[in-house]
Amino acid sequence: MNIPFLCIFIAFLLAYAPKFVMAKGQAARPEGYDNANPRDQQAKLDGVSRRAAAAHQNAFEGFAPFAAAVLCATIAQVTPSTLTSLAVAYVALRVVYIGCYLADLSTLRSLVWTAGAGATGALFVYASL
């Protein structure tokens, strides 16, 4: 099993996890879920639903660099244990990040985000060595 590639898939799925919380908040609005203008409705959310929308968007911002870093590290033949450790760390940090975002733990969330970005950056650095 190629764990780093599996981590890319899991990171992709994690991008959608907060969407369920966000959609629940949209459906609970007086007008119900607005499928015609969902982004306009998302901008009106508050509380955990708004934070879920932000976590959802942030996941996509971080996904492409992470996936590219894993692929670059794979092509560059970075030591498998290093590649796997950094990929698994990124995914684990994304799970914690989503939890921090939903729980409104902004300082911890920022620290966890920084660690995840560091894992992605480290993959790029190892790939370039």
PDB file of C-alpha atoms in Angstrom:
ATOM      1  CA  MET A   1       0.000   0.000   0.000  1.00  0.00           C
ATOM      2  CA  ASN A   2       1.275   3.459  -0.897  1.00  0.00           C
ATOM      3  CA  ILE A   3       0.480   5.380   2.276  1.00  0.00           C
ATOM      4  CA  PRO A   4       1.523   8.828   0.971  1.00  0.00           C
ATOM      5  CA  PHE A   5      -0.859   8.463  -1.990  1.00  0.00           C
ATOM      6  CA  LEU A   6      -3.559   7.278   0.394  1.00  0.00           C
ATOM      7  CA  CYS A   7      -2.893  10.426   2.429  1.00  0.00           C
ATOM      8  CA  ILE A   8      -3.584  12.537  -0.661  1.00  0.00           C
ATOM      9  CA  PHE A   9      -6.957  10.824  -0.988  1.00  0.00           C
ATOM     10  CA  ILE A  10      -7.735  11.232   2.714  1.00  0.00           C
ATOM     11  CA  ALA A  11      -6.771  14.929   2.586  1.00  0.00           C
ATOM     12  CA  PHE A  12      -9.150  15.293  -0.351  1.00  0.00           C
ATOM     13  CA  LEU A  13     -11.964  13.690   1.651  1.00  0.00           C
ATOM     14  CA  LEU A  14     -11.162  15.832   4.696  1.00  0.00           C
ATOM     15  CA  ALA A  15     -11.767  18.926   2.593  1.00  0.00           C
ATOM     16  CA  TYR A  16     -15.426  17.904   2.475  1.00  0.00           C
ATOM     17  CA  ALA A  17     -15.868  16.907   6.127  1.00  0.00           C
ATOM     18  CA  PRO A  18     -16.695  20.452   7.336  1.00  0.00           C
ATOM     19  CA  LYS A  19     -19.174  20.794   4.461  1.00  0.00           C
ATOM     20  CA  PHE A  20     -21.613  18.563   6.338  1.00  0.00           C
ATOM     21  CA  VAL A  21     -21.619  20.901   9.356  1.00  0.00           C
ATOM     22  CA  MET A  22     -21.944  23.909   7.058  1.00  0.00           C
ATOM     23  CA  ALA A  23     -24.816  22.353   5.082  1.00  0.00           C
ATOM     24  CA  LYS A  24     -26.636  21.530   8.309  1.00  0.00           C
ATOM     25  CA  GLY A  25     -26.375  25.197   9.285  1.00  0.00           C
ATOM     26  CA  GLN A  26     -27.651  26.266   5.872  1.00  0.00           C
ATOM     27  CA  ALA A  27     -30.612  23.884   6.090  1.00  0.00           C
ATOM     28  CA  ALA A  28     -31.485  25.242   9.542  1.00  0.00           C
ATOM     29  CA  ARG A  29     -31.875  28.798   8.209  1.00  0.00           C
ATOM     30  CA  PRO A  30     -35.459  30.109   7.901  1.00  0.00           C
ATOM     31  CA  GLU A  31     -35.331  29.870   4.100  1.00  0.00           C
ATOM     32  CA  GLY A  32     -33.888  26.354   4.231  1.00  0.00           C
ATOM     33  CA  TYR A  33     -30.911  25.237   2.161  1.00  0.00           C
ATOM     34  CA  ASP A  34     -30.577  27.608  -0.796  1.00  0.00           C
ATOM     35  CA  ASN A  35     -29.236  25.405  -3.574  1.00  0.00           C
ATOM     36  CA  ALA A  36     -29.680  28.200  -6.126  1.00  0.00           C
ATOM     37  CA  ASN A  37     -27.300  30.548  -4.263  1.00  0.00           C
ATOM     38  CA  PRO A  38     -25.417  28.463  -1.705  1.00  0.00           C
ATOM     39  CA  ARG A  39     -22.358  30.729  -1.493  1.00  0.00           C
ATOM     40  CA  ASP A  40     -24.491  33.785  -0.806  1.00  0.00           C
ATOM     41  CA  GLN A  41     -26.211  31.841   1.938  1.00  0.00           C
ATOM     42  CA  GLN A  42     -22.882  30.608   3.358  1.00  0.00           C
ATOM     43  CA  ALA A  43     -21.773  34.229   3.741  1.00  0.00           C
ATOM     44  CA  LYS A  44     -24.756  34.756   6.079  1.00  0.00           C
ATOM     45  CA  LEU A  45     -23.913  31.850   8.380  1.00  0.00           C
ATOM     46  CA  ASP A  46     -22.628  32.389  11.891  1.00  0.00           C
ATOM     47  CA  GLY A  47     -21.139  30.368  14.710  1.00  0.00           C
ATOM     48  CA  VAL A  48     -19.994  26.825  14.042  1.00  0.00           C
ATOM     49  CA  SER A  49     -21.610  26.791  10.585  1.00  0.00           C
ATOM     50  CA  ARG A  50     -19.564  29.811   9.479  1.00  0.00           C
ATOM     51  CA  ARG A  51     -16.396  28.306  10.931  1.00  0.00           C
ATOM     52  CA  ALA A  52     -17.162  25.053   9.086  1.00  0.00           C
ATOM     53  CA  ALA A  53     -17.447  27.010   5.834  1.00  0.00           C
ATOM     54  CA  ALA A  54     -14.056  28.589   6.501  1.00  0.00           C
ATOM     55  CA  ALA A  55     -12.497  25.220   7.358  1.00  0.00           C
ATOM     56  CA  HIS A  56     -13.957  23.778   4.155  1.00  0.00           C
ATOM     57  CA  GLN A  57     -12.443  26.579   2.067  1.00  0.00           C
ATOM     58  CA  ASN A  58      -9.097  26.393   3.854  1.00  0.00           C
ATOM     59  CA  ALA A  59      -8.859  22.670   3.183  1.00  0.00           C
ATOM     60  CA  PHE A  60      -8.907  23.337  -0.545  1.00  0.00           C
ATOM     61  CA  GLU A  61      -6.253  26.025  -0.178  1.00  0.00           C
ATOM     62  CA  GLY A  62      -3.935  23.530   1.508  1.00  0.00           C
ATOM     63  CA  PHE A  63      -4.810  20.466  -0.535  1.00  0.00           C
ATOM     64  CA  ALA A  64      -3.112  21.330  -3.835  1.00  0.00           C
ATOM     65  CA  PRO A  65       0.280  22.215  -2.320  1.00  0.00           C
ATOM     66  CA  PHE A  66       0.184  19.078  -0.162  1.00  0.00           C
ATOM     67  CA  ALA A  67      -0.691  16.810  -3.083  1.00  0.00           C
ATOM     68  CA  ALA A  68       1.995  18.433  -5.227  1.00  0.00           C
ATOM     69  CA  ALA A  69       4.553  18.051  -2.426  1.00  0.00           C
ATOM     70  CA  VAL A  70       3.791  14.343  -2.021  1.00  0.00           C
ATOM     71  CA  LEU A  71       4.094  13.800  -5.761  1.00  0.00           C
ATOM     72  CA  CYS A  72       7.352  15.779  -5.969  1.00  0.00           C
ATOM     73  CA  ALA A  73       8.801  13.861  -3.029  1.00  0.00           C
ATOM     74  CA  THR A  74       7.753  10.572  -4.618  1.00  0.00           C
ATOM     75  CA  ILE A  75       9.319  11.464  -7.960  1.00  0.00           C
ATOM     76  CA  ALA A  76      12.492  12.648  -6.210  1.00  0.00           C
ATOM     77  CA  GLN A  77      12.620   9.329  -4.342  1.00  0.00           C
ATOM     78  CA  VAL A  78      12.619  10.860  -0.880  1.00  0.00           C
ATOM     79  CA  THR A  79      13.242   8.184   1.735  1.00  0.00           C
ATOM     80  CA  PRO A  80       9.927   6.302   2.074  1.00  0.00           C
ATOM     81  CA  SER A  81       9.851   6.601   5.862  1.00  0.00           C
ATOM     82  CA  THR A  82      10.344  10.372   5.688  1.00  0.00           C
ATOM     83  CA  LEU A  83       7.753  10.773   2.958  1.00  0.00           C
ATOM     84  CA  THR A  84       5.236   8.609   4.797  1.00  0.00           C
ATOM     85  CA  SER A  85       5.818  10.300   8.157  1.00  0.00           C
ATOM     86  CA  LEU A  86       5.327  13.790   6.739  1.00  0.00           C
ATOM     87  CA  ALA A  87       2.246  12.790   4.729  1.00  0.00           C
ATOM     88  CA  VAL A  88       0.621  11.080   7.714  1.00  0.00           C
ATOM     89  CA  ALA A  89       1.519  14.041   9.938  1.00  0.00           C
ATOM     90  CA  TYR A  90      -0.168  16.423   7.494  1.00  0.00           C
ATOM     91  CA  VAL A  91      -3.373  14.366   7.454  1.00  0.00           C
ATOM     92  CA  ALA A  92      -3.421  14.013  11.242  1.00  0.00           C
ATOM     93  CA  LEU A  93      -2.859  17.741  11.619  1.00  0.00           C
ATOM     94  CA  ARG A  94      -5.720  18.468   9.224  1.00  0.00           C
ATOM     95  CA  VAL A  95      -8.061  16.385  11.389  1.00  0.00           C
ATOM     96  CA  VAL A  96      -6.977  18.357  14.463  1.00  0.00           C
ATOM     97  CA  TYR A  97      -7.223  21.609  12.488  1.00  0.00           C
ATOM     98  CA  ILE A  98     -10.852  20.961  11.550  1.00  0.00           C
ATOM     99  CA  GLY A  99     -11.666  20.147  15.163  1.00  0.00           C
ATOM    100  CA  CYS A 100      -9.970  23.326  16.356  1.00  0.00           C
ATOM    101  CA  TYR A 101     -11.815  25.406  13.770  1.00  0.00           C
ATOM    102  CA  LEU A 102     -15.211  23.982  14.708  1.00  0.00           C
ATOM    103  CA  ALA A 103     -14.469  24.360  18.436  1.00  0.00           C
ATOM    104  CA  ASP A 104     -13.367  27.995  17.916  1.00  0.00           C
ATOM    105  CA  LEU A 105      -9.857  27.398  19.245  1.00  0.00           C
ATOM    106  CA  SER A 106      -8.247  30.032  17.044  1.00  0.00           C
ATOM    107  CA  THR A 107      -4.751  30.138  18.544  1.00  0.00           C
ATOM    108  CA  LEU A 108      -4.359  26.361  18.603  1.00  0.00           C
ATOM    109  CA  ARG A 109      -5.881  26.200  15.116  1.00  0.00           C
ATOM    110  CA  SER A 110      -3.230  28.597  13.813  1.00  0.00           C
ATOM    111  CA  LEU A 111      -0.447  26.575  15.419  1.00  0.00           C
ATOM    112  CA  VAL A 112      -1.794  23.354  13.929  1.00  0.00           C
ATOM    113  CA  TRP A 113      -2.139  25.014  10.516  1.00  0.00           C
ATOM    114  CA  THR A 114       1.488  26.169  10.741  1.00  0.00           C
ATOM    115  CA  ALA A 115       2.641  22.645  11.554  1.00  0.00           C
ATOM    116  CA  GLY A 116       0.677  21.270   8.581  1.00  0.00           C
ATOM    117  CA  ALA A 117       2.144  23.891   6.273  1.00  0.00           C
ATOM    118  CA  GLY A 118       5.554  22.950   7.686  1.00  0.00           C
ATOM    119  CA  ALA A 119       4.976  19.300   6.760  1.00  0.00           C
ATOM    120  CA  THR A 120       4.095  20.343   3.213  1.00  0.00           C
ATOM    121  CA  GLY A 121       7.114  22.626   3.045  1.00  0.00           C
ATOM    122  CA  ALA A 122       9.381  19.888   4.366  1.00  0.00           C
ATOM    123  CA  LEU A 123       8.179  17.549   1.610  1.00  0.00           C
ATOM    124  CA  PHE A 124       9.132  20.164  -0.992  1.00  0.00           C
ATOM    125  CA  VAL A 125      12.523  20.718   0.659  1.00  0.00           C
ATOM    126  CA  TYR A 126      13.311  17.000   0.807  1.00  0.00           C
ATOM    127  CA  ALA A 127      12.237  16.658  -2.834  1.00  0.00           C
ATOM    128  CA  SER A 128      14.654  19.381  -3.873  1.00  0.00           C
ATOM    129  CA  LEU A 129      17.678  17.966  -2.024  1.00  0.00           C
TER     130      LEU A 129
END
